[in-house]
Amino acid sequence: MKLSNYFLPTVREIPSDAEIPSHRLMIRAGMIRKVAAGIYSLLPLGLRVIRKVENIVREEMNKAGAIETLLPSIVPSELWKETGRWDFYGKELLRITDRHQNQFCYGPTHEEVMTNLVRNEVKSYKQLPLNLYQIQTKFRDEIRPRFGVMRSREFTMKDGYSFDCDEEAAAISYQKMHDAYSAVFRRSGLRFGAVEADTGQIGGSASHEFMVFAETGEDVVVSCSKCGFASNVEKAEVSPAVINPNEQVPQLPIEEIETPDKKTIGEVSGFLGKEEWEFIKTLIYTIDSGKEHIAVLVRGDFEINEPKLKNLLGADEIELASPETVKDITNASTGFAGPHKLECRIVADNSIENMVNAVSGANRDDYHLININIGRDFTPDIVGDVRLISLGDPCPKCRDTIEFHRGIEVGHIFRLGTKYSEAMKATYLDTNGKKKTIVMGTYGIGIARIAAAAIEQCNDENGIIWPYSIAPFQVVIIPLNIKNSELVNSANGIEEKLREAGFEVLHDDRNERAGVKFADADLIGIPIQVIIGPRGISNGEVEIKVRATGERRNIKIEELTDEVQKISVKLLES
Ligand SMILES: [Zn+2]
């Protein structure tokens, strides 16, 4: 491919709205352009990477016995109503009305459509197991799309669904996908781990997320090197036994103290000379768009884990209450809430259960309570595990020390059981002719996220360093002076030779300064650079540079193809 005939608009300036390296570099390398918030065009270089990732995914899915299909992206509301998700899914579901006033959604995931297909076609145990997948455009109306294609609203996803006779067979299908996903991420050149995860809006009995480890990741993984436990921090259980340093102290009388303008725990603790663990943090939450408002209590040095809270309450949606609601419920501004004489349901985290003489808001502006005690001064309606695991907590499996890492979720697999098949009456006849419900699994991979995650893991100050397997081209040829006809002929010859040997070659034949060409080659991250200069040519030599290591050396032109071959093998293995 001659660069002069290609469409590769690289950019020197760092885009101002791009917060993470992959977003910045995908724009600068001419891979993507924004059309609207969370909606991007893929330019040719970006599309080449996406196609590479898709091919790896396709190969591994097919190898694991999954079969490719393609479902519509626009889905009638009836199917979503059968499972109850039309109401449950919330505002992320982009709803559309057609000219006949029929309601549709732009599919964010396809359990309903695939289950509908299978229930209409599968009648007998003889047709199971069945594993169907597609690679397709999805839409989720994210409240805050950001990080480029990492958290976009429109995105390409591989979604797959397994259908089995029973839980035992479903477990085998799940393991096959677990293995296939590991192979996909390994082949894509990523450092990753599979961790236990919350089942969230998809539902089901068990799930794993595949996390690419990167400092810029939005997810936090907690792990234990002793027993191998690894979990999304949102899912990790916390041991109920929290030891409070003052557990044995006698209870003192409750007292209201003036704390003018001191709202945060940090401010109040400084003012009162108390530690953060002596505080009861009280947050007011709104449940299911205003159906109820509740107070949630957690020890001052811990954080509330919203997915756990949502699961405990069996709620569809929870959010922190607005300042107006807080005022309605507590008679005070945000920052002064406390459980004493509060007239709403109270959910308490396990961590406050044995607190003695705690500090809390007084439900009165500019006042806090000291020596507030559970059982005497307030009684929670529910006590449970609703907090995030934190650094001082023991491993939930073996009680050893835990560690935290940041990660990017690139894949997610779920054991669904019969959640969807029961709702949609997807059944089969077993060997005795008895009607049984199909057992399902669902499996997703974010295609563009793999590309973005690879950039997060592999980049430097000059640009992207593509893993060899998903690089848009494998070799870039850089002739330094295109006015030198000997040099141009040589570059053309090398391009043809490498292409015939099976390499994907980008030939930078532009009439540009050497510095511009070098900068662009580093920016777009092609693994192997072949630099052709006038001095080398007179000796029958070119220079090879390996992008990942910066290693450069001169090679005889007749040995070039073999050398590129050798470097490729080495890069693929690394
Ligand atoms: Zn452990």
Coordinates of C-alpha atoms and ligand atoms in Angstrom, one line a residue:
M1 CA 0.0 0.0 0.0
K2 CA 1.5 3.4 -1.1
L3 CA 0.9 6.0 1.6
S4 CA 0.5 8.7 -1.0
N5 CA -2.7 6.9 -2.2
Y6 CA -3.9 6.0 1.3
F7 CA -6.1 7.9 3.7
L8 CA -4.1 8.3 6.9
P9 CA -4.6 11.8 8.4
T10 CA -2.2 11.8 11.3
V11 CA -2.2 14.7 13.8
R12 CA 0.6 16.3 15.8
E13 CA -1.5 18.1 18.4
I14 CA -2.8 16.3 21.4
P15 CA -6.6 16.4 21.3
S16 CA -7.9 18.3 24.3
D17 CA -10.8 16.1 25.2
A18 CA -8.8 12.9 25.2
E19 CA -8.0 11.8 28.7
I20 CA -6.2 8.5 28.2
P21 CA -3.3 7.4 25.8
S22 CA -5.4 5.1 23.6
H23 CA -8.0 7.9 22.9
R24 CA -5.2 10.4 22.2
L25 CA -3.2 8.0 20.0
M26 CA -6.1 6.6 18.0
I27 CA -7.0 10.2 17.0
R28 CA -3.4 11.2 16.4
A29 CA -2.7 8.1 14.4
G30 CA -5.7 8.7 12.1
M31 CA -7.6 5.6 13.3
I32 CA -10.8 7.2 14.5
R33 CA -12.7 10.5 14.3
K34 CA -15.6 11.6 16.6
V35 CA -19.0 12.2 14.9
A36 CA -21.0 12.8 18.1
A37 CA -20.6 12.0 21.8
G38 CA -19.6 8.4 22.1
I39 CA -20.0 7.8 18.3
Y40 CA -17.0 7.4 16.1
S41 CA -16.0 6.8 12.5
L42 CA -13.3 4.2 11.9
L43 CA -10.7 5.3 9.4
P44 CA -8.8 2.8 7.3
L45 CA -6.0 2.3 9.7
G46 CA -8.3 1.8 12.6
L47 CA -10.5 -0.6 10.6
R48 CA -7.5 -2.7 9.7
V49 CA -6.8 -3.3 13.4
I50 CA -10.5 -4.0 14.1
R51 CA -10.6 -6.6 11.3
K52 CA -7.5 -8.3 12.7
V53 CA -9.1 -8.5 16.1
E54 CA -12.4 -9.8 14.6
N55 CA -10.5 -12.5 12.7
I56 CA -8.8 -13.7 15.9
V57 CA -12.1 -13.8 17.7
R58 CA -13.8 -15.6 14.8
E59 CA -11.1 -18.2 14.5
E60 CA -11.1 -19.0 18.2
M61 CA -14.9 -19.1 18.4
N62 CA -15.1 -21.4 15.4
K63 CA -12.4 -23.6 16.9
A64 CA -14.4 -23.9 20.1
G65 CA -17.5 -25.1 18.2
A66 CA -19.5 -21.8 18.1
I67 CA -21.3 -20.9 14.9
E68 CA -21.5 -17.5 13.4
T69 CA -24.9 -15.8 12.7
L70 CA -26.0 -12.2 12.3
L71 CA -29.1 -10.8 14.0
P72 CA -30.7 -7.4 13.4
S73 CA -29.4 -4.5 15.4
I74 CA -33.0 -3.0 15.6
V75 CA -35.1 -5.2 17.9
P76 CA -38.9 -5.1 18.5
S77 CA -39.9 -4.2 22.0
E78 CA -42.1 -7.3 22.3
L79 CA -39.1 -9.6 22.8
W80 CA -37.7 -7.3 25.5
K81 CA -41.0 -7.1 27.2
E82 CA -41.1 -10.9 27.4
T83 CA -38.1 -10.9 29.7
G84 CA -39.1 -7.7 31.5
R85 CA -35.9 -5.9 30.4
W86 CA -37.9 -3.3 28.4
D87 CA -38.6 -1.7 31.8
F88 CA -35.7 -3.0 33.7
Y89 CA -32.8 -1.9 31.4
G90 CA -33.3 1.8 32.0
K91 CA -32.0 4.7 30.0
E92 CA -29.1 2.9 28.4
L93 CA -31.7 1.3 26.1
L94 CA -32.1 3.5 23.0
R95 CA -35.8 3.3 22.2
I96 CA -37.1 4.0 18.7
T97 CA -40.7 4.4 17.4
D98 CA -41.4 3.6 13.7
R99 CA -44.1 5.2 11.4
H100 CA -46.7 2.7 12.6
Q101 CA -46.0 3.7 16.3
N102 CA -44.4 0.3 16.9
Q103 CA -41.6 0.4 19.5
F104 CA -38.1 -0.9 18.9
C105 CA -34.8 -0.6 20.6
Y106 CA -31.3 -0.5 19.2
G107 CA -29.9 -3.7 20.7
P108 CA -27.4 -3.3 23.4
T109 CA -27.1 -7.1 23.8
H110 CA -29.1 -9.9 22.1
E111 CA -30.2 -12.5 24.6
E112 CA -33.9 -12.0 23.6
V113 CA -33.4 -12.2 19.9
M114 CA -31.2 -15.2 20.0
T115 CA -33.4 -17.0 22.5
N116 CA -36.4 -16.3 20.2
L117 CA -34.5 -17.8 17.2
V118 CA -33.6 -20.9 19.1
R119 CA -37.0 -21.5 20.7
N120 CA -38.6 -21.4 17.3
E121 CA -36.1 -23.8 15.7
V122 CA -34.9 -26.2 18.4
K123 CA -37.3 -28.9 19.5
S124 CA -35.3 -31.8 20.6
Y125 CA -32.3 -32.7 22.8
K126 CA -30.7 -33.9 19.5
Q127 CA -30.2 -30.3 18.4
L128 CA -28.3 -29.4 21.6
P129 CA -25.8 -28.2 22.6
L130 CA -25.8 -25.2 20.4
N131 CA -23.5 -22.2 20.6
L132 CA -24.3 -19.2 18.3
Y133 CA -22.4 -15.9 18.0
Q134 CA -22.3 -12.8 16.0
I135 CA -20.0 -9.8 15.5
Q136 CA -22.2 -6.8 15.3
T137 CA -22.7 -3.1 16.1
K138 CA -24.4 -2.4 19.4
F139 CA -25.7 0.8 21.0
R140 CA -25.8 1.6 24.7
D141 CA -26.9 5.1 25.6
E142 CA -24.1 5.6 28.2
I143 CA -24.7 8.6 30.5
R144 CA -21.1 9.7 30.2
P145 CA -19.4 8.3 27.1
R146 CA -15.6 9.0 27.2
F147 CA -12.2 7.6 26.6
G148 CA -12.8 7.3 22.8
V149 CA -13.8 3.8 21.7
M150 CA -13.2 2.5 25.3
R151 CA -16.5 3.7 26.5
S152 CA -18.4 4.7 23.4
R153 CA -22.2 4.5 22.9
E154 CA -22.0 2.7 19.5
F155 CA -19.5 -0.2 19.5
T156 CA -18.8 -3.5 17.8
M157 CA -19.1 -6.6 19.9
K158 CA -18.8 -10.3 19.6
D159 CA -21.8 -11.7 21.5
G160 CA -22.4 -15.4 21.8
Y161 CA -25.0 -17.5 23.4
S162 CA -24.9 -21.2 24.4
F163 CA -27.9 -23.5 24.7
D164 CA -27.7 -26.7 26.6
C165 CA -29.9 -29.5 28.0
D166 CA -28.8 -29.1 31.7
E167 CA -26.6 -27.2 34.1
E168 CA -23.8 -29.8 33.8
A169 CA -23.6 -29.4 30.0
A170 CA -23.9 -25.6 30.4
A171 CA -20.9 -25.7 32.7
I172 CA -18.9 -27.4 29.9
S173 CA -20.0 -24.8 27.3
Y174 CA -19.0 -22.0 29.8
Q175 CA -15.5 -23.5 30.3
K176 CA -15.0 -23.8 26.5
M177 CA -15.8 -20.1 26.2
H178 CA -13.5 -19.3 29.1
D179 CA -10.7 -21.1 27.3
A180 CA -11.5 -19.6 23.9
Y181 CA -11.5 -16.1 25.4
S182 CA -8.2 -16.7 27.1
A183 CA -6.8 -17.7 23.7
V184 CA -8.3 -14.6 22.0
F185 CA -6.6 -12.2 24.5
R186 CA -3.3 -14.2 24.5
R187 CA -3.2 -14.1 20.7
S188 CA -4.0 -10.3 20.7
G189 CA -0.8 -9.8 22.7
L190 CA -2.4 -8.6 25.9
R191 CA -1.5 -9.1 29.6
F192 CA -4.8 -10.1 31.1
G193 CA -6.6 -12.1 33.9
A194 CA -10.0 -13.6 34.4
V195 CA -11.8 -12.4 37.5
E196 CA -15.0 -13.1 39.3
A197 CA -17.6 -10.5 38.5
D198 CA -21.1 -9.2 39.3
T199 CA -23.8 -10.4 37.0
G200 CA -25.4 -6.9 36.8
Q201 CA -28.1 -6.2 34.2
I202 CA -27.6 -9.4 32.3
G203 CA -28.3 -11.5 35.4
G204 CA -27.5 -15.2 36.0
S205 CA -25.7 -17.3 38.5
A206 CA -22.0 -16.8 37.8
S207 CA -19.7 -14.7 35.7
H208 CA -16.1 -13.9 34.9
E209 CA -14.6 -10.7 33.4
F210 CA -11.5 -10.7 31.4
M211 CA -9.4 -7.8 32.5
V212 CA -6.4 -6.3 30.7
F213 CA -4.1 -4.8 33.3
A214 CA -3.4 -1.1 32.7
E215 CA -2.9 1.9 35.0
T216 CA -5.6 3.8 33.1
G217 CA -8.3 1.0 33.5
E218 CA -11.7 2.1 34.9
D219 CA -12.1 -1.2 36.8
V220 CA -10.4 -2.3 39.9
V221 CA -9.4 -5.9 40.4
V222 CA -8.7 -7.3 43.9
S223 CA -6.6 -10.4 44.1
C224 CA -4.7 -12.7 46.5
S225 CA -1.4 -14.2 45.4
K226 CA -1.7 -16.9 48.1
C227 CA -4.9 -18.7 47.0
G228 CA -5.4 -17.2 43.5
F229 CA -8.6 -15.4 44.3
A230 CA -9.3 -12.6 41.8
S231 CA -12.4 -10.5 41.6
N232 CA -13.8 -7.3 40.3
V233 CA -13.7 -5.0 43.4
E234 CA -17.5 -4.5 43.0
K235 CA -18.1 -8.2 43.4
A236 CA -15.6 -9.0 46.2
E237 CA -17.3 -10.0 49.4
V238 CA -16.1 -8.4 52.6
S239 CA -15.7 -10.4 55.8
P240 CA -18.4 -9.2 58.2
A241 CA -16.1 -9.2 61.2
V242 CA -14.6 -5.7 61.3
I243 CA -12.7 -5.0 64.4
N244 CA -13.3 -1.5 65.8
P245 CA -10.5 -0.3 68.0
N246 CA -12.9 1.0 70.6
E247 CA -15.3 -1.9 70.7
Q248 CA -14.9 -2.6 74.5
V249 CA -15.4 1.0 75.6
P250 CA -18.6 1.8 77.6
Q251 CA -21.3 3.8 75.9
L252 CA -21.4 7.5 76.7
P253 CA -24.5 9.8 76.5
I254 CA -25.3 11.1 73.0
E255 CA -24.4 14.8 72.5
E256 CA -25.0 17.4 69.8
I257 CA -22.0 19.5 68.9
E258 CA -21.9 22.6 66.7
T259 CA -19.7 22.1 63.6
P260 CA -20.1 25.3 61.6
D261 CA -19.5 24.8 57.8
K262 CA -17.8 21.4 58.5
K263 CA -19.4 19.0 56.1
T264 CA -17.0 16.3 55.0
I265 CA -15.7 13.6 57.3
G266 CA -12.2 15.0 56.8
E267 CA -13.3 18.5 57.9
V268 CA -15.3 17.3 60.9
S269 CA -12.7 14.8 62.1
G270 CA -10.1 17.5 62.1
F271 CA -12.4 19.9 63.9
L272 CA -13.5 17.3 66.6
G273 CA -10.1 15.5 66.9
K274 CA -11.7 12.2 65.9
E275 CA -10.4 9.5 63.5
E276 CA -12.3 8.7 60.3
W277 CA -13.1 5.1 61.5
E278 CA -15.1 6.7 64.4
F279 CA -17.6 8.2 62.0
I280 CA -20.9 6.7 60.7
K281 CA -21.1 7.9 57.1
T282 CA -24.7 8.4 56.1
L283 CA -25.7 8.7 52.5
I284 CA -29.3 9.2 51.2
Y285 CA -30.1 7.1 48.1
T286 CA -33.1 7.3 45.7
I287 CA -34.4 3.9 44.7
D288 CA -36.0 3.1 41.3
S289 CA -36.5 6.8 40.2
G290 CA -38.1 8.0 43.4
K291 CA -40.1 5.0 44.6
E292 CA -38.3 5.2 47.9
H293 CA -35.5 7.2 49.6
I294 CA -33.3 5.3 52.1
A295 CA -30.3 6.0 54.3
V296 CA -27.2 3.9 53.9
L297 CA -24.6 3.7 56.7
V298 CA -21.0 2.7 56.4
R299 CA -18.0 3.3 58.7
G300 CA -16.3 6.6 57.9
D301 CA -13.1 5.2 56.4
F302 CA -15.0 2.8 54.0
E303 CA -16.9 3.3 50.7
I304 CA -20.4 2.1 49.8
N305 CA -20.4 -0.5 47.0
E306 CA -23.4 0.5 44.9
P307 CA -23.9 -2.8 42.9
K308 CA -23.9 -4.7 46.3
L309 CA -26.5 -2.2 47.7
K310 CA -28.6 -2.6 44.6
N311 CA -28.5 -6.4 44.8
L312 CA -29.3 -6.4 48.5
L313 CA -32.3 -4.1 47.9
G314 CA -33.4 -6.0 44.8
A315 CA -33.6 -2.6 43.1
D316 CA -33.5 -1.9 39.4
E317 CA -31.8 1.5 39.8
I318 CA -30.2 3.4 42.7
E319 CA -28.7 6.8 42.7
L320 CA -27.4 9.3 45.3
A321 CA -30.4 11.6 46.3
S322 CA -30.4 15.2 45.1
P323 CA -29.6 17.9 47.6
E324 CA -33.4 18.8 47.6
T325 CA -34.3 15.2 48.5
V326 CA -31.6 15.1 51.2
K327 CA -33.1 18.2 52.7
D328 CA -36.7 16.7 52.6
I329 CA -35.6 13.5 54.3
T330 CA -33.1 14.8 56.8
N331 CA -34.2 18.5 57.3
A332 CA -30.6 19.4 56.7
S333 CA -28.1 20.1 53.9
T334 CA -26.0 17.4 52.4
G335 CA -23.1 16.6 54.8
F336 CA -25.2 16.7 58.0
A337 CA -27.2 13.4 57.7
G338 CA -27.2 10.8 60.4
P339 CA -29.3 7.8 61.5
H340 CA -30.6 9.3 64.8
K341 CA -34.4 10.0 64.5
L342 CA -34.3 9.6 60.8
E343 CA -37.7 8.8 59.2
C344 CA -36.8 6.5 56.4
R345 CA -35.6 2.9 56.0
I346 CA -32.0 2.5 57.1
V347 CA -29.6 0.0 55.5
A348 CA -26.4 -0.5 57.6
D349 CA -23.2 -2.0 56.4
N350 CA -21.7 -4.8 58.6
S351 CA -18.9 -2.4 59.4
I352 CA -21.0 -0.2 61.7
E353 CA -22.5 -3.1 63.7
N354 CA -20.1 -3.0 66.6
M355 CA -19.1 0.7 66.6
V356 CA -19.3 2.4 69.9
N357 CA -19.6 6.2 70.6
A358 CA -19.6 7.1 66.9
V359 CA -19.9 10.5 65.3
S360 CA -22.6 11.2 62.7
G361 CA -24.5 14.1 61.2
A362 CA -27.3 15.5 63.5
N363 CA -29.9 16.1 60.7
R364 CA -29.5 19.8 61.4
D365 CA -27.3 22.2 59.5
D366 CA -23.9 22.8 61.2
Y367 CA -24.4 20.2 63.8
H368 CA -23.0 16.6 64.4
L369 CA -23.7 14.0 67.1
I370 CA -21.0 12.4 69.2
N371 CA -21.4 9.1 71.1
I372 CA -24.2 7.8 68.9
N373 CA -24.7 4.1 69.4
I374 CA -26.5 1.4 67.3
G375 CA -29.5 -0.2 69.1
R376 CA -29.8 2.7 71.6
D377 CA -29.9 5.7 69.3
F378 CA -31.0 4.1 66.0
T379 CA -32.0 0.7 64.6
P380 CA -31.2 -0.3 61.1
D381 CA -33.9 -2.0 59.0
I382 CA -31.4 -4.1 57.1
V383 CA -27.8 -5.0 58.0
G384 CA -25.5 -6.5 55.3
D385 CA -22.4 -6.3 53.2
V386 CA -22.8 -3.1 51.1
R387 CA -19.2 -1.7 51.1
L388 CA -16.2 -1.9 48.9
I389 CA -13.4 -4.2 50.0
S390 CA -10.4 -2.1 51.1
L391 CA -6.7 -2.5 51.5
G392 CA -6.8 -3.5 55.1
D393 CA -9.4 -6.3 54.5
P394 CA -8.3 -9.9 54.5
C395 CA -8.8 -12.2 51.4
P396 CA -12.4 -13.3 51.4
K397 CA -11.3 -16.9 50.5
C398 CA -8.2 -17.5 52.6
R399 CA -7.9 -14.4 54.8
D400 CA -4.3 -13.6 53.5
T401 CA -3.3 -10.2 52.3
I402 CA -5.0 -8.7 49.2
E403 CA -3.7 -6.5 46.4
F404 CA -5.4 -4.1 44.0
H405 CA -4.8 -3.6 40.3
R406 CA -6.5 -1.4 37.7
G407 CA -7.9 -3.1 34.6
I408 CA -9.9 -2.7 31.4
E409 CA -12.8 -5.1 30.9
V410 CA -12.4 -6.6 27.4
G411 CA -14.6 -9.7 27.8
H412 CA -17.4 -10.9 30.0
I413 CA -19.0 -14.4 30.3
F414 CA -22.1 -15.4 32.2
R415 CA -23.8 -18.6 33.2
L416 CA -27.4 -17.6 32.8
G417 CA -29.2 -20.7 33.9
T418 CA -32.8 -20.6 32.7
K419 CA -33.4 -16.8 33.4
Y420 CA -34.1 -16.0 29.7
S421 CA -35.3 -19.4 28.5
E422 CA -37.9 -19.7 31.2
A423 CA -39.2 -16.1 30.6
M424 CA -39.3 -16.8 26.8
K425 CA -40.4 -20.5 27.1
A426 CA -37.4 -21.9 25.2
T427 CA -37.9 -25.6 25.7
Y428 CA -36.8 -29.0 24.2
L429 CA -38.0 -32.6 24.5
D430 CA -35.5 -34.8 26.4
T431 CA -34.8 -38.5 25.6
N432 CA -38.0 -39.5 27.3
G433 CA -40.1 -37.0 25.3
K434 CA -40.4 -34.8 28.4
K435 CA -40.5 -31.0 28.0
K436 CA -37.5 -29.3 29.6
T437 CA -36.2 -25.7 29.8
I438 CA -33.0 -24.9 27.9
V439 CA -30.0 -23.8 30.0
M440 CA -28.1 -20.8 28.7
G441 CA -24.9 -18.9 28.8
T442 CA -23.9 -15.6 27.3
Y443 CA -20.5 -14.3 26.2
G444 CA -19.3 -10.9 25.1
I445 CA -16.1 -9.4 23.8
G446 CA -15.6 -5.7 23.0
I447 CA -13.8 -5.7 19.7
A448 CA -12.6 -2.0 19.6
R449 CA -11.8 -2.2 23.3
I450 CA -9.2 -4.9 22.6
A451 CA -7.5 -2.5 20.2
A452 CA -7.7 0.4 22.7
A453 CA -6.5 -1.9 25.6
A454 CA -3.5 -3.0 23.5
I455 CA -2.6 0.7 23.1
E456 CA -3.0 1.3 26.8
Q457 CA -0.5 -1.5 27.5
C458 CA 1.9 -0.8 24.7
N459 CA 2.8 2.8 23.9
D460 CA 5.6 5.3 24.5
E461 CA 6.1 9.1 24.1
N462 CA 6.3 8.6 20.3
G463 CA 3.1 6.7 19.8
I464 CA 1.6 3.2 19.6
I465 CA 3.6 0.0 19.7
W466 CA 1.2 -2.6 18.2
P467 CA 1.3 -6.2 19.3
Y468 CA 2.4 -7.9 16.0
S469 CA -0.8 -10.0 15.7
I470 CA -3.2 -7.0 15.5
A471 CA -0.9 -4.4 13.9
P472 CA -2.6 -2.7 10.9
F473 CA 0.5 -3.4 8.8
Q474 CA 3.5 -5.5 9.7
V475 CA 6.1 -3.5 7.8
V476 CA 6.5 0.1 6.9
I477 CA 9.0 1.1 4.2
I478 CA 10.5 4.5 4.5
P479 CA 12.5 5.8 1.6
L480 CA 14.3 8.9 2.8
N481 CA 14.5 10.8 -0.6
I482 CA 12.0 10.1 -3.3
K483 CA 13.8 12.4 -5.7
N484 CA 16.5 9.8 -5.9
S485 CA 15.3 7.4 -8.6
E486 CA 17.6 4.5 -7.6
L487 CA 16.2 4.8 -4.1
V488 CA 12.6 4.9 -5.3
N489 CA 13.1 1.8 -7.5
S490 CA 14.7 0.0 -4.7
A491 CA 11.8 0.8 -2.3
N492 CA 9.3 -0.3 -4.9
G493 CA 11.2 -3.6 -5.4
I494 CA 11.3 -4.2 -1.6
E495 CA 7.6 -3.4 -1.2
E496 CA 6.8 -6.0 -3.9
K497 CA 9.1 -8.7 -2.5
L498 CA 7.8 -8.3 1.1
R499 CA 4.2 -8.4 -0.2
E500 CA 4.9 -11.5 -2.2
A501 CA 6.3 -13.1 1.0
G502 CA 2.9 -12.5 2.6
F503 CA 3.6 -9.4 4.6
E504 CA 1.2 -6.4 4.9
V505 CA 3.4 -3.5 3.8
L506 CA 2.8 0.3 4.1
H507 CA 5.1 2.2 1.8
D508 CA 5.7 5.8 2.8
D509 CA 6.3 7.2 -0.7
R510 CA 5.3 10.8 0.3
N511 CA 7.4 13.7 -0.6
E512 CA 8.1 14.5 3.1
R513 CA 11.2 15.2 5.2
A514 CA 12.7 12.1 6.8
G515 CA 11.8 13.5 10.3
V516 CA 8.1 13.6 9.4
K517 CA 8.2 10.0 8.1
F518 CA 10.0 8.7 11.1
A519 CA 7.6 10.5 13.5
D520 CA 4.5 9.1 11.6
A521 CA 6.0 5.6 11.5
D522 CA 6.5 5.6 15.3
L523 CA 3.1 7.2 15.9
I524 CA 1.1 4.6 14.0
G525 CA 3.2 1.8 15.6
I526 CA 3.9 -0.6 12.7
P527 CA 6.2 -3.3 14.3
I528 CA 9.0 -3.3 11.6
Q529 CA 10.4 -0.3 9.9
V530 CA 12.6 -0.6 6.8
I531 CA 14.5 2.6 6.2
I532 CA 16.0 3.1 2.7
G533 CA 18.7 5.8 2.5
P534 CA 21.1 6.8 -0.3
R535 CA 24.2 5.7 1.5
G536 CA 22.9 2.3 2.3
I537 CA 21.6 1.7 -1.2
S538 CA 25.0 2.3 -2.7
N539 CA 26.2 -0.6 -0.5
G540 CA 23.1 -2.7 -1.3
E541 CA 21.9 -2.3 2.3
V542 CA 18.8 -1.0 4.1
E543 CA 18.2 -0.3 7.8
I544 CA 15.7 -2.3 9.9
K545 CA 14.2 -0.8 13.1
V546 CA 12.1 -2.8 15.5
R547 CA 9.4 -0.4 16.9
A548 CA 9.0 -2.3 20.2
T549 CA 12.7 -2.3 21.2
G550 CA 14.1 0.5 19.1
E551 CA 16.8 -1.9 17.9
R552 CA 18.3 -0.8 14.5
R553 CA 20.7 -2.6 12.2
N554 CA 21.8 -2.7 8.6
I555 CA 20.8 -5.6 6.4
K556 CA 21.8 -6.7 2.9
I557 CA 18.8 -6.2 0.6
E558 CA 18.9 -9.8 -0.5
E559 CA 18.6 -11.0 3.1
L560 CA 15.8 -8.6 4.0
T561 CA 12.8 -10.9 3.5
D562 CA 14.4 -13.6 5.7
E563 CA 15.3 -11.1 8.3
V564 CA 11.8 -9.7 8.4
Q565 CA 10.5 -13.2 8.7
K566 CA 12.8 -13.9 11.7
I567 CA 11.8 -10.7 13.5
S568 CA 8.1 -11.4 12.9
V569 CA 8.4 -14.8 14.5
K570 CA 10.2 -13.4 17.5
L571 CA 7.6 -10.6 17.9
L572 CA 4.7 -13.0 17.7
E573 CA 6.3 -15.2 20.4
S574 CA 7.0 -12.3 22.8
Ligands
ZN1 ZN -6.6 -15.7 49.3

